[in-house]
Short mmCIF file of C-alpha atoms in Angstrom, two decimals:
data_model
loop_
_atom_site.label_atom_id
_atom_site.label_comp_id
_atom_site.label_asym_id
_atom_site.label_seq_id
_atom_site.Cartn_x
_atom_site.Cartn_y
_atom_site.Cartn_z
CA UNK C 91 0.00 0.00 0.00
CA UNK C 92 1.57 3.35 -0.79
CA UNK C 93 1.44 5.55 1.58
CA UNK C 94 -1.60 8.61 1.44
CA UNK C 95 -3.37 10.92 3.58
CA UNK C 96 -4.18 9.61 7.10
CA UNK C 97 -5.90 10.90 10.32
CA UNK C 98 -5.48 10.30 13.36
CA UNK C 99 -7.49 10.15 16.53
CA UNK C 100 -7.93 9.53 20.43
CA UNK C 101 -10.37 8.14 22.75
CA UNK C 102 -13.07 6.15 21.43
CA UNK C 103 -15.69 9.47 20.68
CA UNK C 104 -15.99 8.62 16.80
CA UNK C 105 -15.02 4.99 16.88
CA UNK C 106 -18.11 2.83 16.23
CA UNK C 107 -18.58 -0.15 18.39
CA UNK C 108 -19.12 -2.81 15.93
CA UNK C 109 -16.27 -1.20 13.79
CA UNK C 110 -14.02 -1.93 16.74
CA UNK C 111 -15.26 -5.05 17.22
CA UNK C 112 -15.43 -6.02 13.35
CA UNK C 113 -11.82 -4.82 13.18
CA UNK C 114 -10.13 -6.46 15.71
CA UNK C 115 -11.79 -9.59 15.33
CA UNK C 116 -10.85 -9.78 11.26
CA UNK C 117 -7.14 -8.82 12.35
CA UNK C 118 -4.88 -11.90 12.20
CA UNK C 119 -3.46 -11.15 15.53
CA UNK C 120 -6.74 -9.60 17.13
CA UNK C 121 -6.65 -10.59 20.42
CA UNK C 122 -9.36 -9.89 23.84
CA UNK C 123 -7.18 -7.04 25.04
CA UNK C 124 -7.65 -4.80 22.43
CA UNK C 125 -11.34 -4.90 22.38
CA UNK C 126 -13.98 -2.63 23.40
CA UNK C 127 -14.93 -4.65 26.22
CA UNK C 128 -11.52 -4.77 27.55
CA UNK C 129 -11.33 -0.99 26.90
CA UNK C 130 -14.79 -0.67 29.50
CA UNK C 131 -13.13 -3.14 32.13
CA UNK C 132 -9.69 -0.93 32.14
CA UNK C 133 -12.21 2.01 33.10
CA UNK C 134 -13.90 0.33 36.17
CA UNK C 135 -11.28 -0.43 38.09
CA UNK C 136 -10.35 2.51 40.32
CA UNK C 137 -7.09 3.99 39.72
CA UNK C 138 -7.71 3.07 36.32
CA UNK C 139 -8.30 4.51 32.87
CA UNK C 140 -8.53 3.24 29.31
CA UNK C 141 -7.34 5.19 26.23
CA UNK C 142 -7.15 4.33 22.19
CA UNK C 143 -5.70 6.17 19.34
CA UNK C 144 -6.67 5.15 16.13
CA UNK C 145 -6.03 6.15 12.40
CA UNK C 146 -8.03 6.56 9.05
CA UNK C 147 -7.45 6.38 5.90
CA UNK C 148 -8.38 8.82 3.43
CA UNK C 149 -11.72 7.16 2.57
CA UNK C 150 -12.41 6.53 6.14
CA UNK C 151 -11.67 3.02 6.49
CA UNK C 152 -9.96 2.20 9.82
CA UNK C 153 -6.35 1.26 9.50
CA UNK C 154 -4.62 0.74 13.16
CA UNK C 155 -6.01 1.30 16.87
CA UNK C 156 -4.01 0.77 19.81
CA UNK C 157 -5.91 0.26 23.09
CA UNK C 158 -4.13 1.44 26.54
CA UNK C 159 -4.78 0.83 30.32
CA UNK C 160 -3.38 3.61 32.07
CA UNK C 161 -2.71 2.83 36.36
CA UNK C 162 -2.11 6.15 38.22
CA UNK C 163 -1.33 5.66 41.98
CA UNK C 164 -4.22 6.41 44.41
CA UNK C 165 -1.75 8.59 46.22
CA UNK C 166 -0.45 11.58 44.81
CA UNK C 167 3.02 10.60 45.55
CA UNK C 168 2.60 7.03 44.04
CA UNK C 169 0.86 8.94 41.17
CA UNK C 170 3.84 11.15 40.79
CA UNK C 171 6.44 8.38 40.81
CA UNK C 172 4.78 4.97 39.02
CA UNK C 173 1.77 6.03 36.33
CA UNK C 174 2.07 3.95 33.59
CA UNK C 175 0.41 3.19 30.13
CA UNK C 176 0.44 -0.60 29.52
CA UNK C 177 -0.42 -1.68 26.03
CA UNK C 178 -1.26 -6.01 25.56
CA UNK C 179 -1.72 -6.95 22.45
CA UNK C 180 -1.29 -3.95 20.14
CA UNK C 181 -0.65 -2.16 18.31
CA UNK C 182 -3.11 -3.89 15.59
CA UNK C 183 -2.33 -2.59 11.59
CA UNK C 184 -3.98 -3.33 8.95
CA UNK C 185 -1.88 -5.55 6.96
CA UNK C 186 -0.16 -3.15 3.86
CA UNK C 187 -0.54 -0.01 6.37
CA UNK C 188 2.24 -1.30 8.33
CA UNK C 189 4.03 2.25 7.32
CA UNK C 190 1.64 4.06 9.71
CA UNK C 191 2.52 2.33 12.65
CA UNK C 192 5.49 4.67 13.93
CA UNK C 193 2.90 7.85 13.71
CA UNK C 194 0.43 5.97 15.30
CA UNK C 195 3.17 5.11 18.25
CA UNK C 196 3.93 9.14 18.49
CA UNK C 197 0.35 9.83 18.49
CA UNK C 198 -0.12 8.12 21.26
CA UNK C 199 3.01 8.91 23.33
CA UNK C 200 2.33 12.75 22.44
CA UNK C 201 -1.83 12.30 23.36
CA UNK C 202 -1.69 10.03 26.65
CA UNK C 203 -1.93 11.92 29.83
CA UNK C 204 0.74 14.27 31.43
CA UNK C 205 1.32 12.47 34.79
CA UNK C 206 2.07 9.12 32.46
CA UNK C 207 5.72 8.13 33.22
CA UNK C 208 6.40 5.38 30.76
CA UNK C 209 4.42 3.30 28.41
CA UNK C 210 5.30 -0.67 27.66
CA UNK C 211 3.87 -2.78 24.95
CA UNK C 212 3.51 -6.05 25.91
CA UNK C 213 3.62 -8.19 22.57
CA UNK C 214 1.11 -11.70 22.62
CA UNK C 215 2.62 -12.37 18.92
CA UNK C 216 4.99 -10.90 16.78
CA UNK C 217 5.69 -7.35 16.20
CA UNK C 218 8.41 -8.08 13.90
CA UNK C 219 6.79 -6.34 10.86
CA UNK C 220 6.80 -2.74 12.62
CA UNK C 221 9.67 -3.50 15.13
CA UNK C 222 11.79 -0.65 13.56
CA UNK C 223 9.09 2.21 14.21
CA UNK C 224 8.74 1.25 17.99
CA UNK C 225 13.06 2.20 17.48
CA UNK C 226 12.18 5.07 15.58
CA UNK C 227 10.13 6.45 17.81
CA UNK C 228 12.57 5.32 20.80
CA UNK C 229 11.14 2.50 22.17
CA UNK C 230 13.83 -0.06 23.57
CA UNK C 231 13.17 -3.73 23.75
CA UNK C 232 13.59 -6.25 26.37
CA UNK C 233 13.05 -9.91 25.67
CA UNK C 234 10.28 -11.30 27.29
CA UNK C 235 8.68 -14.99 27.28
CA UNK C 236 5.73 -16.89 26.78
CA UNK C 237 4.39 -20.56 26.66
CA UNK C 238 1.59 -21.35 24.00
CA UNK C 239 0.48 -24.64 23.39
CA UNK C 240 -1.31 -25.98 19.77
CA UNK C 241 -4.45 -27.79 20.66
CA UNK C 242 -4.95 -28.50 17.02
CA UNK C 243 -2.25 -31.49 17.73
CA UNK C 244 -4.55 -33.27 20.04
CA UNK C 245 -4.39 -34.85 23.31
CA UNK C 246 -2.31 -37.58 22.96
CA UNK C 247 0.65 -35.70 21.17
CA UNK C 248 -0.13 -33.08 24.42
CA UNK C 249 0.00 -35.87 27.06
CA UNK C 250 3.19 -36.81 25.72
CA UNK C 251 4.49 -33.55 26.17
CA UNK C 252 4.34 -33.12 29.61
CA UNK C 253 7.62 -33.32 31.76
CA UNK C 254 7.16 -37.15 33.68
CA UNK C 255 6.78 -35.19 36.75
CA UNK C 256 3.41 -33.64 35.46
CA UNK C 257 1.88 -36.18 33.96
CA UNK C 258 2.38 -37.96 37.44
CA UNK C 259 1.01 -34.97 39.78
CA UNK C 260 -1.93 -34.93 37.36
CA UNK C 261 -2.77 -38.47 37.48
CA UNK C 262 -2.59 -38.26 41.28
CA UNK C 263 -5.01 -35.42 41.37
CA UNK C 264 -7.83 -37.42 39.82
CA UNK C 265 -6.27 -40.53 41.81
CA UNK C 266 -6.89 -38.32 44.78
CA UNK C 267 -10.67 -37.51 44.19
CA UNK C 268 -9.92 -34.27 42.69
CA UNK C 269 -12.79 -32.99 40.15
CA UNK C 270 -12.85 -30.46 37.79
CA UNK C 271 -15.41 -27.94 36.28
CA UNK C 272 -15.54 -25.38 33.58
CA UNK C 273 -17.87 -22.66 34.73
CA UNK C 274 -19.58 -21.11 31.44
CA UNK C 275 -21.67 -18.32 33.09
CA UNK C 276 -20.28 -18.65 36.78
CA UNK C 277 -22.66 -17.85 39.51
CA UNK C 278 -21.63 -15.17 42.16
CA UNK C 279 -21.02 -17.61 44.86
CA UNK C 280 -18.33 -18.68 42.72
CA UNK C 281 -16.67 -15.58 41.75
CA UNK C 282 -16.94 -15.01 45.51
CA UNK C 283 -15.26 -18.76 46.56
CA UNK C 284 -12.41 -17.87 43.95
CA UNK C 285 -11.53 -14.47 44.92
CA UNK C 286 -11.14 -15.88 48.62
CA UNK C 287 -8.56 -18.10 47.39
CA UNK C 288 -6.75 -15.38 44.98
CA UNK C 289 -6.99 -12.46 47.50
CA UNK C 290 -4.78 -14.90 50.16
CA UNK C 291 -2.28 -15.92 47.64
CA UNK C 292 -1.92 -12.23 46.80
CA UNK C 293 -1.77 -11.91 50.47
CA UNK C 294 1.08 -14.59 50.89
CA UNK C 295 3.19 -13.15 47.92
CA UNK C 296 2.55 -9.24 49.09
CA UNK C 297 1.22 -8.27 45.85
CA UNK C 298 -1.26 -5.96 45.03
CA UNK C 299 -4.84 -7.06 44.13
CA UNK C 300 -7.91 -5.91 42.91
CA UNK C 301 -11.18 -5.49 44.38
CA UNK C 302 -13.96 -8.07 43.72
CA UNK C 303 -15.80 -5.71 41.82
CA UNK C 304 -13.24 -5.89 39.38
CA UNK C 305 -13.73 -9.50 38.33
CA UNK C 306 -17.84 -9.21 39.15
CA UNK C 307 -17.58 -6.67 36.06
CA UNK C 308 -15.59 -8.70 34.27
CA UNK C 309 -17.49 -11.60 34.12
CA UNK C 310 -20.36 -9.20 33.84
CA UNK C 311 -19.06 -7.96 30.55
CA UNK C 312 -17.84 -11.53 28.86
CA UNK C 313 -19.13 -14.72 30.73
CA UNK C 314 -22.88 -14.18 28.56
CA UNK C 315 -20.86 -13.73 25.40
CA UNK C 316 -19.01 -16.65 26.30
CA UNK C 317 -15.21 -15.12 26.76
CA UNK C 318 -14.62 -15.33 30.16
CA UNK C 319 -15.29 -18.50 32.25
CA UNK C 320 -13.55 -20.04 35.36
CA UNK C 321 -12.45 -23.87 35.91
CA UNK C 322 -12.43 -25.08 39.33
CA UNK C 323 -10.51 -27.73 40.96
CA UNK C 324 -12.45 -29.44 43.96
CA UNK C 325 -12.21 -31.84 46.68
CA UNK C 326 -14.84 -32.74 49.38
CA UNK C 327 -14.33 -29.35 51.30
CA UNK C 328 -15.19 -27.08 48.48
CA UNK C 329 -13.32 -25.20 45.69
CA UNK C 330 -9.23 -25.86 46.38
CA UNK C 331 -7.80 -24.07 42.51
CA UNK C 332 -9.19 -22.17 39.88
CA UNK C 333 -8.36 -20.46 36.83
CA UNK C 334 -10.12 -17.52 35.32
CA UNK C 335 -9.45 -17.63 31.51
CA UNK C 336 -10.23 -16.29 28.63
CA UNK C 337 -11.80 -17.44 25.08
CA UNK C 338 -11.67 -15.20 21.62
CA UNK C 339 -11.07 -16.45 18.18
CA UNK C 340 -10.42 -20.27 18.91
CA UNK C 341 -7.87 -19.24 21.35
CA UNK C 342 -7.58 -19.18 25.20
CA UNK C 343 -5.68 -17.11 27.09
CA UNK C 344 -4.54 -17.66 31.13
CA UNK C 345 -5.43 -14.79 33.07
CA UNK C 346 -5.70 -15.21 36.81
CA UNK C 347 -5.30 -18.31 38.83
CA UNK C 348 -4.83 -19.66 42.32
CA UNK C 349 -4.86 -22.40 44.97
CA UNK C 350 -5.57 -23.15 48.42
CA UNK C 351 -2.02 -23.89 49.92
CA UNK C 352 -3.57 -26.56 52.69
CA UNK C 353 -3.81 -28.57 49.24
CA UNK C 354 -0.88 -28.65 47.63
CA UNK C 355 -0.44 -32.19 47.48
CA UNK C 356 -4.03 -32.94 45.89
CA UNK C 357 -2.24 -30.73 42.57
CA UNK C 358 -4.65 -28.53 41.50
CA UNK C 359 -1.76 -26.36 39.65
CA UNK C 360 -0.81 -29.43 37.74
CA UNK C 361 -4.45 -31.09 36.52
CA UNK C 362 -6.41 -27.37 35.89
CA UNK C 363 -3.85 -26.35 33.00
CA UNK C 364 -4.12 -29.40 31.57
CA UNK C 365 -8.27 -29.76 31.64
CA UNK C 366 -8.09 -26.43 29.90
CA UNK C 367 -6.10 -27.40 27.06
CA UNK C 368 -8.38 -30.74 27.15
CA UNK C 369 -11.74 -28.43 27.30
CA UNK C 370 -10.09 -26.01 24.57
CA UNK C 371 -9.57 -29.00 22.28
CA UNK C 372 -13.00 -30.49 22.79
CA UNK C 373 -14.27 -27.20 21.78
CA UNK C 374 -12.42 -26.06 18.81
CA UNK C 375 -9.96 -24.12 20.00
CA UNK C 376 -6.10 -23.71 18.74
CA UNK C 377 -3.96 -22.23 20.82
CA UNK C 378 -3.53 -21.95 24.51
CA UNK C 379 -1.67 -19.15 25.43
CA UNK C 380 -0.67 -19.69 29.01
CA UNK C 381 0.90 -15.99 29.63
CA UNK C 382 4.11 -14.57 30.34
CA UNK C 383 7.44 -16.53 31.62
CA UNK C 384 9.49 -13.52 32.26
CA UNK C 385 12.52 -12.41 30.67
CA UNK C 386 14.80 -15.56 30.03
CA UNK C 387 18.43 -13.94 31.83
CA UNK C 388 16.24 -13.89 35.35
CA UNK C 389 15.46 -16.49 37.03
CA UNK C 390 11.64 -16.75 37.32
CA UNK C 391 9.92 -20.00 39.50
CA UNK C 392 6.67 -19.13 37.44
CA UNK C 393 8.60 -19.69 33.55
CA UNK C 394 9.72 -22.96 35.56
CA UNK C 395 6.48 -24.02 36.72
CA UNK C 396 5.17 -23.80 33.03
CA UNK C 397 7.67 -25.35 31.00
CA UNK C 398 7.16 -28.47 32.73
CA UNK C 399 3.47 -28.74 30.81
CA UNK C 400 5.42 -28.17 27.49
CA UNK C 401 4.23 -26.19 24.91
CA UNK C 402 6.61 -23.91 22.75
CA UNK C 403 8.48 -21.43 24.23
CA UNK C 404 8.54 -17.99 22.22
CA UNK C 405 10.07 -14.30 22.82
CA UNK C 406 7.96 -11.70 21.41
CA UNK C 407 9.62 -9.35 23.96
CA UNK C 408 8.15 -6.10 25.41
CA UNK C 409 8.65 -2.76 23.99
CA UNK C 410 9.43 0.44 26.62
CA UNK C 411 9.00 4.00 25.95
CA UNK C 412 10.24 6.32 29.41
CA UNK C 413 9.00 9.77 28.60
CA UNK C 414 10.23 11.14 32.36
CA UNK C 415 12.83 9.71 32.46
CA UNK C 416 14.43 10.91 36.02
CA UNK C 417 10.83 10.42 37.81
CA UNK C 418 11.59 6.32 35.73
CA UNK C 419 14.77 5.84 38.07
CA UNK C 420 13.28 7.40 41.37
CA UNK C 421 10.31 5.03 41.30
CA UNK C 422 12.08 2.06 40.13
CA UNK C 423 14.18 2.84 43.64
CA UNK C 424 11.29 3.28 45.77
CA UNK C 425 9.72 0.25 44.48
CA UNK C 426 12.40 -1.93 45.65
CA UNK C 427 12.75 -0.04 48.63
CA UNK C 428 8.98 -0.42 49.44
CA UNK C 429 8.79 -4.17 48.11
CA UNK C 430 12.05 -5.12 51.05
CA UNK C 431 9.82 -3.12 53.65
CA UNK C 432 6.60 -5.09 52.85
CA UNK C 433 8.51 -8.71 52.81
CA UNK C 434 10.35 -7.57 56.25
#
């Protein structure tokens, strides 16, 4: 495509819905994160705002859109020092457009808002294609893994897969009584059961959480349409794991997960993964993305914890833009600083 006239624009004032919608889901990398939806559940969360710049053609058609959470602190001196634009999943171009990706990247590091610090792109494929606008427009890149796993391959080949240990711990969960359950449109008693569990691993780790009402919207938004469900692990007692995941365009993506510790050795961390990828493949799905594995020169217990259910390891890396960049270094310090007072 040779290059014409093109507009650009922010916030989603003049952006049809189902043109959103329509355009993401025709991209070959449209993914859950840079939908509409996903755009309303960035805005509920407090602390929280969603932002998208997106660009025209000459004859109107929509060429590109990149969709942004922005976190500010609640406090004005955690606003000051960490407010941050996170990007997953974009930016999405229309393939033969690719040339208006790097004025689509300065649109949106010139529009976002003033107290934004940095902005990262968190790439769920490859960005290879446009890689050398996010340098243009002085982005640097740090590598950055993930695990995704073809369900098109089938169970067996899967099964195979798994490290020894994990095909053990698994067969010992259902050994062990253990049941599983996919919950389509999961009731509130549910979401409620889960985010017990979730909010005391947070807890244990010192990590920050959201509220409930986070995840009640969520499900809210998706579980009707079918995007968003939960699998639970259970015993006798009552829920013991779950996993909240996602479902869009034959492919599932991880999103939140935890366990109840008192049940370790009933492994509901080793058989829920797996009855996704067996619920994915008994419903049509391809791919199981099961999220990041951090960057591979740090050691990471969560990248080890995955690779043991096989799957193929890939880097599409993270892109970083710092526009402040002395206000960067002060809050990476008083992160660390506050993360050794909160383990202490």
């Amino acid at each position: 495509m040779i290059p014409g006239s093109y507009s650009f624009y922010d916030n989603k004032g003049g952006l049809d819905r189902q043109e959103w919608n329509q355009f993401v889901t025709n991209h070959a990398s449209g993914n859950i994160f840079q939908t509409p939806e996903m755009y309303e559940l960035y805005s509920s969360q407090p602390g929280h705002t969603s932002y998208i710049v997106y660009c025209r053609s000459n004859s109107g058609e929509l060429v590109g859109l990149i969709c942004a959470s922005i976190l500010t602190g609640r406090t004005s001196i955690s606003k000051f020092l960490t407010s941050r634009a996170i990007v997953t999943g974009g930016p999405l171009i229309k393939p033969g457009y690719e040339h208006i990706s790097e004025e689509l990247l300065v649109y949106l590091i010139k529009r976002l808002p003033a107290h934004v610090i940095y902005l990262q792109v968190r790439n769920i494929f490859s960005q290879a294609e446009i890689s050398s606008s996010f340098v243009k427009t002085g982005f640097t890149y740090e590598d950055h893994l993930n695990f995704l796993f073809d369900l098109k391959i089938g169970r067996g080949l899967l099964w195979e897969a798994l490290h020894p240990t994990r095909r053990k711990q698994i067969s010992r969960a259902e050994r062990r009584n253990v049941t599983t359950c996919v919950h389509e449109t999961p009731a509130l008693t549910i979401i409620t059961d889960c985010y017990k569990i979730l909010s005391a691993v947070y807890r244990r780790t010192k990590l920050p959480l959201a509220g409930i009402e986070y995840f009640i919207e969520a499900f809210g938004i998706w579980s009707e349409k079918g995007n968003l469900k939960i699998i639970t692990a259970k015993n006798e007692t009552g829920i013991i794991g779950f996993r909240f995941f996602f479902v869009f365009k034959e492919q599932i993506y991880d999103w939140y997960a935890g366990s109840d510790y008192q049940f370790n050795e009933l492994y509901p961390n080793d058989i829920l993964p797996w009855k996704i990828m067996e619920w994915g493949i008994e419903n049509g799905c391809s791919i199981f993305d099961f999220g990041g594995a951090g960057n591979p020169d740090k050691e990471y217990g969560v990248r080890d914890y995955k690779e043991k259910f096989g799957g193929k390891q890939v880097n599409f890396g993270r892109y970083l833009y710092v526009r402040k960049p002395a206000i960067y270094r002060a809050g990476l310090v008083a992160v660390k600083v506050l993360r050794k007072l909160i383990r202490k």
